[in-house]
């Protein structure tokens, strides 16, 4: 794992202690699900699969790897497809991940956290895209809109809701990078807490 990324994780460990109790309960419920599975598949879902669901997919994979959890597989999708937002991509790069962008309207970013492992391929897609599991997975709703507009996720054996405020609200403002970094760090700390309880 890259040294800059390891330093970032060391930093978010302290922030995990600040998670409110009600949130810890939600995260622990997901950890309980993972613990019961030989292979736990988590599909993180938000409206556009452009920001929060990708943050969750990436950080849950990073933290599972960091803690040596080999049975966790992470995915993401949306109720609509757009593109993995460049501001979110820039936030994970600032955190220490390496990202290769092949270009295009909806690029398939290769997200690396270690030169030895295969990268995560991250792009915007529907939650039921063929690249995502079709059965025996947990649907983890990361925004209120997706949670309300998608009451049934076909193939999901469990459903969890851990909504995050959309950093999109800061787009085009002087606070843009700071807002994305804050949301990125919040999700990283919560995925660390979650994986610590598996």
CSV table of C-alpha atoms in Angstrom, one decimal:
chain,number,residue,atom,x,y,z
A,1,UNK,CA,0.0,0.0,0.0
A,2,UNK,CA,1.3,3.4,-0.9
A,3,UNK,CA,3.0,5.3,2.0
A,4,UNK,CA,0.9,8.5,1.5
A,5,UNK,CA,-2.2,6.4,1.7
A,6,UNK,CA,-1.0,4.6,4.8
A,7,UNK,CA,-0.4,8.0,6.4
A,8,UNK,CA,-3.9,9.1,5.4
A,9,UNK,CA,-5.4,6.0,7.1
A,10,UNK,CA,-3.4,6.6,10.2
A,11,UNK,CA,-5.0,10.1,10.3
A,12,UNK,CA,-8.6,8.8,9.7
A,13,UNK,CA,-8.3,6.3,12.5
A,14,UNK,CA,-8.6,9.1,15.1
A,15,UNK,CA,-11.6,10.5,13.3
A,16,UNK,CA,-13.4,7.1,13.6
A,17,UNK,CA,-13.6,7.7,17.3
A,18,UNK,CA,-15.8,10.7,16.6
A,19,UNK,CA,-18.6,8.8,14.8
A,20,UNK,CA,-21.9,9.3,16.6
A,21,UNK,CA,-23.4,6.3,18.3
A,22,UNK,CA,-26.4,5.9,16.0
A,23,UNK,CA,-24.1,5.8,13.0
A,24,UNK,CA,-21.9,3.2,14.7
A,25,UNK,CA,-24.9,0.9,15.1
A,26,UNK,CA,-25.6,1.2,11.3
A,27,UNK,CA,-22.0,0.4,10.4
A,28,UNK,CA,-21.8,-2.5,12.9
A,29,UNK,CA,-24.9,-4.0,11.3
A,30,UNK,CA,-23.0,-4.1,8.0
A,31,UNK,CA,-20.0,-5.6,9.7
A,32,UNK,CA,-22.2,-8.3,11.2
A,33,UNK,CA,-23.4,-9.2,7.7
A,34,UNK,CA,-19.8,-9.4,6.4
A,35,UNK,CA,-18.8,-11.6,9.3
A,36,UNK,CA,-21.5,-14.1,8.5
A,37,UNK,CA,-20.3,-14.6,4.9
A,38,UNK,CA,-17.5,-16.6,3.3
A,39,UNK,CA,-17.6,-13.9,0.6
A,40,UNK,CA,-19.4,-10.7,1.4
A,41,UNK,CA,-20.4,-8.6,-1.6
A,42,UNK,CA,-21.3,-5.0,-0.9
A,43,UNK,CA,-22.9,-2.8,-3.6
A,44,UNK,CA,-23.0,0.9,-2.6
A,45,UNK,CA,-25.8,2.8,-4.3
A,46,UNK,CA,-26.5,6.5,-4.7
A,47,UNK,CA,-28.5,8.4,-7.4
A,48,UNK,CA,-25.8,9.0,-10.0
A,49,UNK,CA,-23.0,6.7,-9.0
A,50,UNK,CA,-20.7,9.7,-9.3
A,51,UNK,CA,-19.5,10.7,-5.8
A,52,UNK,CA,-20.6,9.0,-2.5
A,53,UNK,CA,-21.1,5.5,-3.8
A,54,UNK,CA,-17.6,5.5,-5.3
A,55,UNK,CA,-16.1,6.9,-2.2
A,56,UNK,CA,-17.7,4.0,-0.2
A,57,UNK,CA,-16.7,1.3,-2.7
A,58,UNK,CA,-13.1,2.5,-2.8
A,59,UNK,CA,-12.7,3.1,0.9
A,60,UNK,CA,-14.3,-0.1,1.9
A,61,UNK,CA,-12.0,-2.0,-0.4
A,62,UNK,CA,-8.9,-0.1,0.9
A,63,UNK,CA,-9.8,-0.7,4.5
A,64,UNK,CA,-10.6,-4.4,4.0
A,65,UNK,CA,-7.2,-4.8,2.4
A,66,UNK,CA,-5.5,-2.7,5.1
A,67,UNK,CA,-7.0,-4.9,7.8
A,68,UNK,CA,-6.4,-8.2,5.9
A,69,UNK,CA,-10.1,-9.0,5.2
A,70,UNK,CA,-9.9,-11.2,2.1
A,71,UNK,CA,-13.7,-12.0,2.0
A,72,UNK,CA,-14.9,-8.5,1.2
A,73,UNK,CA,-15.8,-7.6,-2.4
A,74,UNK,CA,-17.0,-4.0,-3.1
A,75,UNK,CA,-19.1,-2.6,-6.0
A,76,UNK,CA,-21.1,0.6,-6.7
A,77,UNK,CA,-24.0,1.7,-8.9
A,78,UNK,CA,-26.7,4.3,-9.2
A,79,UNK,CA,-30.4,4.7,-10.0
A,80,UNK,CA,-29.0,6.7,-13.0
A,81,UNK,CA,-25.6,6.6,-14.8
A,82,UNK,CA,-23.6,9.8,-15.4
A,83,UNK,CA,-19.8,9.7,-14.7
A,84,UNK,CA,-17.4,9.4,-11.7
A,85,UNK,CA,-17.2,13.1,-10.9
A,86,UNK,CA,-13.7,14.5,-11.5
A,87,UNK,CA,-13.9,16.4,-8.1
A,88,UNK,CA,-14.3,13.1,-6.3
A,89,UNK,CA,-11.5,11.6,-8.3
A,90,UNK,CA,-9.2,14.5,-7.3
A,91,UNK,CA,-10.2,14.0,-3.6
A,92,UNK,CA,-9.1,10.3,-3.6
A,93,UNK,CA,-5.9,11.3,-5.4
A,94,UNK,CA,-5.1,13.9,-2.6
A,95,UNK,CA,-5.7,11.1,-0.1
A,96,UNK,CA,-3.0,9.0,-1.7
A,97,UNK,CA,-4.7,6.7,-4.2
A,98,UNK,CA,-3.3,6.6,-7.7
A,99,UNK,CA,-5.8,7.0,-10.5
A,100,UNK,CA,-5.4,6.4,-14.3
A,101,UNK,CA,-8.0,8.1,-16.5
A,102,UNK,CA,-8.4,6.6,-20.0
A,103,UNK,CA,-10.6,9.6,-21.0
A,104,UNK,CA,-14.1,9.6,-22.6
A,105,UNK,CA,-17.5,10.7,-21.6
A,106,UNK,CA,-17.8,8.1,-18.7
A,107,UNK,CA,-14.2,7.0,-18.2
A,108,UNK,CA,-13.4,3.7,-16.6
A,109,UNK,CA,-10.9,4.9,-14.0
A,110,UNK,CA,-8.3,2.5,-12.7
A,111,UNK,CA,-7.9,3.2,-9.0
A,112,UNK,CA,-4.8,1.8,-7.4
A,113,UNK,CA,-3.9,1.6,-3.7
A,114,UNK,CA,-1.0,-0.8,-4.2
A,115,UNK,CA,1.2,-1.6,-7.2
A,116,UNK,CA,1.0,-5.3,-6.4
A,117,UNK,CA,-2.8,-5.6,-6.6
A,118,UNK,CA,-5.3,-5.2,-9.5
A,119,UNK,CA,-6.9,-1.8,-9.5
A,120,UNK,CA,-10.6,-1.1,-8.9
A,121,UNK,CA,-12.2,-0.1,-12.1
A,122,UNK,CA,-14.6,2.7,-11.3
A,123,UNK,CA,-17.1,4.3,-13.6
A,124,UNK,CA,-20.8,5.3,-13.3
A,125,UNK,CA,-23.3,2.6,-14.0
A,126,UNK,CA,-26.7,1.4,-12.9
A,127,UNK,CA,-26.8,-0.7,-9.7
A,128,UNK,CA,-27.9,-3.7,-11.6
A,129,UNK,CA,-25.2,-3.4,-14.3
A,130,UNK,CA,-23.8,-6.8,-15.3
A,131,UNK,CA,-20.4,-5.9,-13.7
A,132,UNK,CA,-22.1,-5.9,-10.3
A,133,UNK,CA,-23.4,-8.9,-8.4
A,134,UNK,CA,-26.9,-10.0,-9.3
A,135,UNK,CA,-27.7,-12.1,-6.2
A,136,UNK,CA,-26.5,-12.8,-2.7
A,137,UNK,CA,-25.2,-9.3,-2.0
A,138,UNK,CA,-25.9,-6.4,0.4
A,139,UNK,CA,-27.3,-3.2,-1.0
A,140,UNK,CA,-25.9,-0.2,0.9
A,141,UNK,CA,-27.8,3.0,0.2
A,142,UNK,CA,-25.5,6.0,0.5
A,143,UNK,CA,-28.0,8.7,-0.3
A,144,UNK,CA,-31.6,9.4,0.8
A,145,UNK,CA,-32.8,10.0,-2.7
A,146,UNK,CA,-31.7,6.5,-3.9
A,147,UNK,CA,-33.0,5.0,-0.7
A,148,UNK,CA,-36.5,6.5,-1.3
A,149,UNK,CA,-36.6,6.0,-5.1
A,150,UNK,CA,-35.3,2.5,-5.1
A,151,UNK,CA,-37.4,0.7,-2.5
A,152,UNK,CA,-36.5,-2.8,-3.9
A,153,UNK,CA,-33.1,-3.9,-5.1
A,154,UNK,CA,-33.4,-7.2,-7.1
A,155,UNK,CA,-31.1,-9.9,-5.9
A,156,UNK,CA,-30.1,-8.2,-2.6
A,157,UNK,CA,-30.3,-10.4,0.4
A,158,UNK,CA,-29.8,-7.5,2.8
A,159,UNK,CA,-30.3,-3.7,2.6
A,160,UNK,CA,-28.6,-1.1,4.7
A,161,UNK,CA,-28.9,2.7,4.7
A,162,UNK,CA,-26.0,5.0,5.5
A,163,UNK,CA,-26.8,8.3,3.8
A,164,UNK,CA,-24.1,11.0,3.3
A,165,UNK,CA,-24.5,14.7,2.4
A,166,UNK,CA,-23.7,15.1,-1.2
A,167,UNK,CA,-20.5,17.2,-1.7
A,168,UNK,CA,-22.0,18.4,-5.0
A,169,UNK,CA,-23.5,21.2,-3.0
A,170,UNK,CA,-20.1,23.0,-3.1
A,171,UNK,CA,-19.4,22.6,-6.8
A,172,UNK,CA,-18.2,25.8,-8.3
A,173,UNK,CA,-17.5,27.5,-5.0
A,174,UNK,CA,-14.2,28.3,-3.2
A,175,UNK,CA,-15.0,25.6,-0.7
A,176,UNK,CA,-15.3,22.9,-3.4
A,177,UNK,CA,-12.0,21.0,-2.7
A,178,UNK,CA,-12.4,21.3,1.1
A,179,UNK,CA,-16.0,19.9,1.0
A,180,UNK,CA,-14.9,16.9,-1.1
A,181,UNK,CA,-11.9,16.2,1.1
A,182,UNK,CA,-14.2,16.4,4.2
A,183,UNK,CA,-16.7,13.9,2.7
A,184,UNK,CA,-13.9,11.7,1.5
A,185,UNK,CA,-12.3,11.6,4.9
A,186,UNK,CA,-15.7,11.0,6.7
A,187,UNK,CA,-16.4,8.0,4.5
A,188,UNK,CA,-12.9,6.7,4.9
A,189,UNK,CA,-13.1,6.9,8.7
A,190,UNK,CA,-16.5,5.2,8.7
A,191,UNK,CA,-15.4,2.4,6.4
A,192,UNK,CA,-12.4,1.9,8.7
A,193,UNK,CA,-14.7,1.6,11.7
A,194,UNK,CA,-16.9,-0.8,9.8
A,195,UNK,CA,-14.1,-3.1,8.7
A,196,UNK,CA,-12.6,-3.0,12.2
A,197,UNK,CA,-15.8,-4.6,13.5
A,198,UNK,CA,-15.9,-7.5,11.1
